[in-house]
C-alpha atoms as one frame of an Amber mdcrd trajectory, in Angstrom:
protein
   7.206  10.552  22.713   8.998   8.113  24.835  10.535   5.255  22.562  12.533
   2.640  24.332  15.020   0.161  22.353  14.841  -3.000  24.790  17.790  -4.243
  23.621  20.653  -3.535  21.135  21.088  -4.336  17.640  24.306  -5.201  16.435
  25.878  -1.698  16.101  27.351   0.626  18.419  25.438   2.675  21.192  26.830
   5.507  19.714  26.217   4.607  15.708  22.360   3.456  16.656  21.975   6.662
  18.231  22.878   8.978  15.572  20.950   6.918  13.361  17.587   7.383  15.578
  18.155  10.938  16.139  18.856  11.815  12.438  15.860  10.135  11.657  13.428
  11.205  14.818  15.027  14.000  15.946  16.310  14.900  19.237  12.582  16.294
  21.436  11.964  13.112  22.383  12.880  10.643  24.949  14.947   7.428  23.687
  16.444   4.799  25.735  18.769   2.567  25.041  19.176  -1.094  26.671  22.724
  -2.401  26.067  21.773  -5.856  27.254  19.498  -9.008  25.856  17.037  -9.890
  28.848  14.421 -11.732  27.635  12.794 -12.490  31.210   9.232 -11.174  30.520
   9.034  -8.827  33.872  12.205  -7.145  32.916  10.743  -6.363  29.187   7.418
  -5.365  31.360   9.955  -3.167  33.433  11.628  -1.748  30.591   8.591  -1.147
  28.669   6.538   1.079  31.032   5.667   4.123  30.181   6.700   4.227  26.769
   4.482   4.810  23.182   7.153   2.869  20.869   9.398  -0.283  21.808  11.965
  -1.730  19.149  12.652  -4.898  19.848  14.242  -8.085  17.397  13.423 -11.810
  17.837  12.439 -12.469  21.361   8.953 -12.964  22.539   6.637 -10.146  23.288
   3.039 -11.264  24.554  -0.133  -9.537  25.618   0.949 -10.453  29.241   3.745
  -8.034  28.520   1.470  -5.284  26.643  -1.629  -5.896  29.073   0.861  -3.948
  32.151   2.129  -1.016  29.627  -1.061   1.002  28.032   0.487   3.676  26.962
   2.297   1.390  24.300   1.028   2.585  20.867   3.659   0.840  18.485   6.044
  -1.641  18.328   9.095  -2.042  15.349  10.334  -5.401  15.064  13.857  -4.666
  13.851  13.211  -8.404  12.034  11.613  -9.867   9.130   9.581 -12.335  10.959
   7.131 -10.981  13.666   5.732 -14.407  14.799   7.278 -13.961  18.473   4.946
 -11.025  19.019   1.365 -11.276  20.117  -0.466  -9.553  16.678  -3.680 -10.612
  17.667  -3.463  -8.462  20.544  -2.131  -5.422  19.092  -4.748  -5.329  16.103
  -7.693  -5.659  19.392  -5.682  -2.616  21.472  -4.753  -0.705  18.130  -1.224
  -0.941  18.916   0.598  -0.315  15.292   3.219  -2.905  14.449   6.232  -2.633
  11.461   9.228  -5.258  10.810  12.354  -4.342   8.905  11.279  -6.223   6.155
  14.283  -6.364   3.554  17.581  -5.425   5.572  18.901  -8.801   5.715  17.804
 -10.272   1.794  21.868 -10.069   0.882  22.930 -11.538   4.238  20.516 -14.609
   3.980  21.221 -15.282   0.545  24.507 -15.331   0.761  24.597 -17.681   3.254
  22.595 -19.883   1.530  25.032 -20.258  -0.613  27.809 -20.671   1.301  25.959
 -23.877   2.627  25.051 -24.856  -1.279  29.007 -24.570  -2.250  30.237 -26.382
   1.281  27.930 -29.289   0.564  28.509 -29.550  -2.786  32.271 -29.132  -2.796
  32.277 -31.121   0.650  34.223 -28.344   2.119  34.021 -29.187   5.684  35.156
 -32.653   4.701  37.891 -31.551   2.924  39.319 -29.564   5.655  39.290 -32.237
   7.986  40.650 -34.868   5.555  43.603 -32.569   4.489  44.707 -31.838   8.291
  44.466 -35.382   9.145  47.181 -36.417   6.392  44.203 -37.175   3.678  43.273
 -36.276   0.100  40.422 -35.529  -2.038  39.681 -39.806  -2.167  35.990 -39.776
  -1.753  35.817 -36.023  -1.375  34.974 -35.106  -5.064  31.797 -32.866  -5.416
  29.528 -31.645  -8.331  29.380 -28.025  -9.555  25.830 -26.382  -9.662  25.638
 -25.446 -13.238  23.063 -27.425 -14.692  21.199 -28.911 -11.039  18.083 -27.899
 -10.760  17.256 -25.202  -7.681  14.196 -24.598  -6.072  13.167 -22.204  -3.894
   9.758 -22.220  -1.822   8.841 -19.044  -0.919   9.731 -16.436  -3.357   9.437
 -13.247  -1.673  12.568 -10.360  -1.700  15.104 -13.393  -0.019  13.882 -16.084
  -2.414  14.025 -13.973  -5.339  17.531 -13.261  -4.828  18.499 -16.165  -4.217
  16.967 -17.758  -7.369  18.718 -14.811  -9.214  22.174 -16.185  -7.820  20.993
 -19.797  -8.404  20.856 -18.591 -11.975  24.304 -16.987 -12.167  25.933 -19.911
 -11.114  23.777 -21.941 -14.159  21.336 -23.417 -12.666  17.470 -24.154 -13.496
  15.703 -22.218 -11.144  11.835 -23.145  -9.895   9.678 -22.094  -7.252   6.991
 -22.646  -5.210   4.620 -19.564  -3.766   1.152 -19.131  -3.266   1.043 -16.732
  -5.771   2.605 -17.099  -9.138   5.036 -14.137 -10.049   6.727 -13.316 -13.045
  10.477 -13.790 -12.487  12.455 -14.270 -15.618  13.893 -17.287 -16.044  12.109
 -19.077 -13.033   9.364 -21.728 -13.448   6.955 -21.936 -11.218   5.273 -25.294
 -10.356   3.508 -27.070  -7.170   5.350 -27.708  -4.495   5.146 -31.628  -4.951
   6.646 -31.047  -8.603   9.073 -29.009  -7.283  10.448 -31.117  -4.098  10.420
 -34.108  -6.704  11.989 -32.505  -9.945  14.863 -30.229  -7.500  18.529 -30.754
  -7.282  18.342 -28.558  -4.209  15.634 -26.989  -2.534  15.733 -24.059  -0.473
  12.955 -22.866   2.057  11.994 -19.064   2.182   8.406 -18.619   4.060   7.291
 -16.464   6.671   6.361 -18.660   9.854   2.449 -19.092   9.853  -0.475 -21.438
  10.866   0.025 -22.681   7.640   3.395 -23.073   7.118   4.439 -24.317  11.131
   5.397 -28.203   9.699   5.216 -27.210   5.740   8.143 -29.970   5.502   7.544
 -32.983   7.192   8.458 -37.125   6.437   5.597 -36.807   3.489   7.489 -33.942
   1.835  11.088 -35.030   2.318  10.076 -38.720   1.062   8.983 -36.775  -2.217
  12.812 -35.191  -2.714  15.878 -36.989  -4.963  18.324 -38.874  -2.992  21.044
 -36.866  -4.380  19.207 -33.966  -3.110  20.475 -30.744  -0.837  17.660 -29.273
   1.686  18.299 -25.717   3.027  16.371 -23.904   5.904  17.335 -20.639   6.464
  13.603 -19.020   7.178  12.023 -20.461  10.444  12.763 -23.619  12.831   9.224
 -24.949  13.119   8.689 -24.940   9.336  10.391 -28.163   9.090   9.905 -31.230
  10.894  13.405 -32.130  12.934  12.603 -35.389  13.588  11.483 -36.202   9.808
  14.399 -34.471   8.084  16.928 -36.198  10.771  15.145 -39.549   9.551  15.559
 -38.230   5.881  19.079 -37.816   6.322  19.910 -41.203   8.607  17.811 -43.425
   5.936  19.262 -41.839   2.925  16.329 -39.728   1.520  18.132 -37.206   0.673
  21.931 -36.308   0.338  22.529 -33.579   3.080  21.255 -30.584   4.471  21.777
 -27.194   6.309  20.119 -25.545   8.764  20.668 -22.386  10.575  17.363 -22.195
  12.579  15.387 -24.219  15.477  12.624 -25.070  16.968  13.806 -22.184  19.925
  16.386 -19.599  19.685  20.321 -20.767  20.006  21.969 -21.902  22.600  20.513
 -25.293  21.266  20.289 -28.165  23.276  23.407 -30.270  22.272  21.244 -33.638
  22.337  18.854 -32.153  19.858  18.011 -34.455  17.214  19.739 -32.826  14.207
  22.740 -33.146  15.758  23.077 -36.780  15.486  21.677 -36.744  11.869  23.966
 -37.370   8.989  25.446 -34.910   6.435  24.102 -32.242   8.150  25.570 -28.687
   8.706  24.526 -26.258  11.441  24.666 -22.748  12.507  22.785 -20.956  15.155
  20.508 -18.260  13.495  23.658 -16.319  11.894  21.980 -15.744   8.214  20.844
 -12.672   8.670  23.792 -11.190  11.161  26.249  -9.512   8.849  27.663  -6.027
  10.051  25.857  -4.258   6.657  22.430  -5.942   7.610  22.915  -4.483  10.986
  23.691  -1.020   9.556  20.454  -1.271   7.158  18.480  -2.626   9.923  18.904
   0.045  12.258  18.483   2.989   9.389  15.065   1.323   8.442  14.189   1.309
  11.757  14.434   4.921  11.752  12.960   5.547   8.920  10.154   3.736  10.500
   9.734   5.221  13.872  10.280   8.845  11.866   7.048   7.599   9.521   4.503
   6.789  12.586   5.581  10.047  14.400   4.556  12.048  11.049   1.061  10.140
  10.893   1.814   7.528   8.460   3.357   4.092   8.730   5.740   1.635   6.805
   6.774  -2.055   6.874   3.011  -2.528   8.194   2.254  -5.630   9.683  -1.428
  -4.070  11.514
């Protein structure tokens, strides 16, 4: 089989390799692209003639797959497969995984490094201390006791409900189907957007959920309230959560994802919104998730070769 990785992922050359090859084997014929190049001819280049492409978050359409037939699958070394064309691949047969679960710690714990720099007013406090200030107007609130809800409670949102409860928190959640998770209530999402100290977003990106959180929904949360968006960009409305934040809807938020991919557009219209902190798609970038990422990948590639598939998105 020829399986081409069109671009690398976060590890050494040398480290992926072994990986792949413990996994696969060596009879077969692996490439390795050490560069990004998301310029759909070069991915049409780089694609041709190969069964199995590995690819991450960049966009991979049928006028990609149309030019490459002897493509047979693809592994998204990502959760979120939304950038490539599915609909496609289920009409040519072409077998798709993700790496569902290598990056559940990572996300989680950023989350929480947003939850503890809003609510400790961290960045502030940095800034006020090298500037010759103090804590005046600076004090925060500790989370023990706030209410935390989480929409979406698949393997990310679960764990982060189960740190939400070791810091003391109520924990609630919204998903479409109710699960048993001790100690977490589950309620509608209006209940939960009203009732929630903080709310955290953990959905896939879908027909459905593309604008889940929009003026309506913000205009339902507390005014003391935190709003975190670690999952996809287009799940939230930018221009209705900058307006949430400007007009005093809520109390601050975080986001670490976009409407595209980082670089960002510096006149974007989060950037001008109050209490708002930023990062460009980092959450699930931690050197571990890399190293679990690229074993699962493996371990996927090694399960199609022997007839079988897992991770299986069609």
């Amino acid at each position: 089989m020829k399986i081409t990785f069109l671009e690398p992922l976060g590890i050494s050359g040398d480290s992926l390799k072994r990986i792949v090859e413990e996994a696969v084997g060596t009879g077969h014929e692996i490439t390795y692209y050490q560069d990004r190049n998301e310029d759909p001819q070069v991915l049409t280049e780089r694609s041709q003639g190969a069964d199995c492409v590995v690819l991450s978050n960049m966009k991979y359409g049928r006028d990609i797959m149309e030019k490459c037939p002897e493509l047979k699958m693809i592994c998204v070394a990502f959760t979120g497969v939304d950038l490539v064309d599915i609909q496609y691949c289920k009409e040519k047969g072409i077998r798709v995984c993700n790496c569902a679960g290598y990056s559940t710690v990572a996300v989680a714990d950023l989350v929480f490094g947003f939850v503890i720099d809003m609510a400790r007013n961290v960045l502030a406090c940095n800034d006020a201390v090298r500037d010759g200030g103090t804590k005046q107007g600076l004090v925060g609130f500790e989370l023990e006791g706030k209410k935390f809800g989480v929409i979406g409670a698949g393997a990310i949102g679960e764990r982060v409900l189960q740190i939400a409860q070791a810091f003391g928190c109520e924990t609630y959640a919204y998903n479409r189907s109710v699960k048993e998770i001790p100690g977490v209530t589950f309620v509608s999402m209006e209940e939960l957007l009203k009732t929630c100290d903080i709310v955290s977003v953990h959905v896939p990106q879908t027909s459905e959920t593309v604008g889940l959180m929009g003026e309506a929904q913000f205009g339902m949360m507390k005014k003391n309230a935190l709003f975190i968006n670690t999952a996809r960009g287009p799940i939230v409305d930018s221009e209705a959560l900058a307006k949430a934040l400007n007009e005093g809807w809520i109390a601050g938020a975080a986001v670490d994802v976009f409407e595209v991919e980082p670089p960002v557009a510096k006149d974007h219209v989060l950037f001008g919104a109050r209490n708002l902190i930023a990062t460009p798609h980092v959450a699930f970038a931690s050197e571990q998730a890399f190293e679990k990422r690229a074993v699962i990948v493996g371990e996927n590639i090694k399960c199609w070769l022997a007839g079988s598939m897992q991770n299986v998105i069609c």
